[in-house]
Amino acid sequence: MNTGSSPQIGQLVRILKGKDAGEAAVVIAVVDSRFVYIADGDKRKFDGPKKKNIGHLELIPFISSEIVNSLEETGRVTNGKLRFAVMKYGASAGKSASEKGD
């Protein structure tokens, strides 16, 4: 289900299981080899992240340096930055999906 590598802070993921399946989010903390905390800045704010099993996530090979830098400097990241990272990924994913046609 996932790419086999371990998730990193700031990495984008697509949720595969649960009520948010199909949504994109950002890893904001790594708990251990099985679990991470994710947030998208919209439904899931930084202050109320979701703990997810990485087996239920698809790791996207994109790490937002803005989010990583913010977390390293202050230990926090704004919900706006999370939304921006997810939106930037969503725009590129939407483009490729529309190119495929039906």
Short mmCIF file of C-alpha atoms in Angstrom, two decimals:
data_model
loop_
_atom_site.label_atom_id
_atom_site.label_comp_id
_atom_site.label_asym_id
_atom_site.label_seq_id
_atom_site.Cartn_x
_atom_site.Cartn_y
_atom_site.Cartn_z
CA MET A 1 0.00 0.00 0.00
CA ASN A 2 2.73 2.50 0.83
CA THR A 3 6.00 3.07 -0.99
CA GLY A 4 7.97 1.04 1.55
CA SER A 5 10.11 3.91 2.80
CA SER A 6 9.61 5.56 6.14
CA PRO A 7 7.66 8.82 6.25
CA GLN A 8 9.43 12.08 7.05
CA ILE A 9 8.19 15.26 8.69
CA GLY A 10 6.82 17.62 6.04
CA GLN A 11 6.07 14.81 3.60
CA LEU A 12 2.76 14.79 1.79
CA VAL A 13 0.59 11.68 2.03
CA ARG A 14 -2.67 10.50 0.52
CA ILE A 15 -5.06 8.86 2.98
CA LEU A 16 -6.13 5.40 1.78
CA LYS A 17 -8.33 4.20 4.68
CA GLY A 18 -10.87 5.84 6.95
CA LYS A 19 -13.43 8.60 6.58
CA ASP A 20 -10.84 10.91 4.98
CA ALA A 21 -9.85 8.39 2.27
CA GLY A 22 -8.67 10.10 -0.90
CA GLU A 23 -7.67 13.30 0.91
CA ALA A 24 -4.13 14.63 1.05
CA ALA A 25 -2.37 15.70 4.25
CA VAL A 26 1.09 16.49 5.63
CA VAL A 27 3.11 14.46 8.15
CA ILE A 28 3.76 16.76 11.12
CA ALA A 29 5.23 14.18 13.52
CA VAL A 30 6.57 10.62 13.37
CA VAL A 31 5.57 8.55 16.41
CA ASP A 32 7.41 5.31 15.60
CA SER A 33 7.88 2.92 12.69
CA ARG A 34 4.09 2.39 12.42
CA PHE A 35 2.36 5.65 13.28
CA VAL A 36 2.52 9.31 12.25
CA TYR A 37 0.50 12.43 13.01
CA ILE A 38 -1.01 14.15 9.99
CA ALA A 39 -2.81 17.45 9.45
CA ASP A 40 -4.12 19.32 6.42
CA GLY A 41 -4.70 22.78 7.94
CA ASP A 42 -8.39 22.67 7.03
CA LYS A 43 -10.43 19.84 8.55
CA ARG A 44 -7.41 18.64 10.57
CA LYS A 45 -5.67 21.58 12.21
CA PHE A 46 -2.10 21.53 13.53
CA ASP A 47 -3.42 21.57 17.12
CA GLY A 48 -5.64 18.53 16.51
CA PRO A 49 -3.69 16.19 14.25
CA LYS A 50 -4.82 12.67 13.34
CA LYS A 51 -2.74 9.69 14.38
CA LYS A 52 -2.58 7.32 11.40
CA ASN A 53 -1.05 3.92 10.71
CA ILE A 54 1.40 4.39 7.83
CA GLY A 55 -0.06 1.27 6.22
CA HIS A 56 -3.20 3.34 5.62
CA LEU A 57 -1.27 6.09 3.83
CA GLU A 58 0.29 6.46 0.41
CA LEU A 59 3.56 8.34 0.76
CA ILE A 60 3.97 11.01 -1.89
CA PRO A 61 7.59 11.72 -2.89
CA PHE A 62 7.33 15.42 -1.99
CA ILE A 63 8.57 17.06 1.21
CA SER A 64 7.59 20.67 1.90
CA SER A 65 10.76 22.50 2.97
CA GLU A 66 8.62 25.38 4.26
CA ILE A 67 6.88 23.10 6.77
CA VAL A 68 10.13 21.38 7.79
CA ASN A 69 11.85 24.74 8.39
CA SER A 70 8.92 26.11 10.38
CA LEU A 71 8.75 23.02 12.62
CA GLU A 72 12.54 23.09 13.20
CA GLU A 73 12.58 26.81 14.06
CA THR A 74 9.46 27.16 16.22
CA GLY A 75 8.14 23.64 16.81
CA ARG A 76 4.88 24.73 15.13
CA VAL A 77 3.54 25.33 11.65
CA THR A 78 0.60 27.51 10.64
CA ASN A 79 -2.54 25.94 9.27
CA GLY A 80 -2.17 28.24 6.26
CA LYS A 81 1.18 26.67 5.37
CA LEU A 82 -0.35 23.20 5.68
CA ARG A 83 -3.26 24.19 3.43
CA PHE A 84 -0.85 25.73 0.91
CA ALA A 85 1.28 22.55 0.71
CA VAL A 86 -1.81 20.34 0.28
CA MET A 87 -3.30 22.74 -2.29
CA LYS A 88 -0.05 22.86 -4.27
CA TYR A 89 0.00 19.06 -4.43
CA GLY A 90 -3.72 18.92 -5.24
CA ALA A 91 -3.28 21.29 -8.18
CA SER A 92 -0.56 19.11 -9.72
CA ALA A 93 -2.52 15.90 -9.03
CA GLY A 94 -5.68 17.39 -10.50
CA LYS A 95 -3.81 18.39 -13.64
CA SER A 96 -2.54 14.87 -14.24
CA ALA A 97 -5.96 13.37 -13.53
CA SER A 98 -7.68 15.68 -16.02
CA GLU A 99 -5.09 14.82 -18.70
CA LYS A 100 -6.05 11.15 -18.49
CA GLY A 101 -9.61 11.77 -19.66
CA ASP A 102 -12.29 9.13 -19.14
#
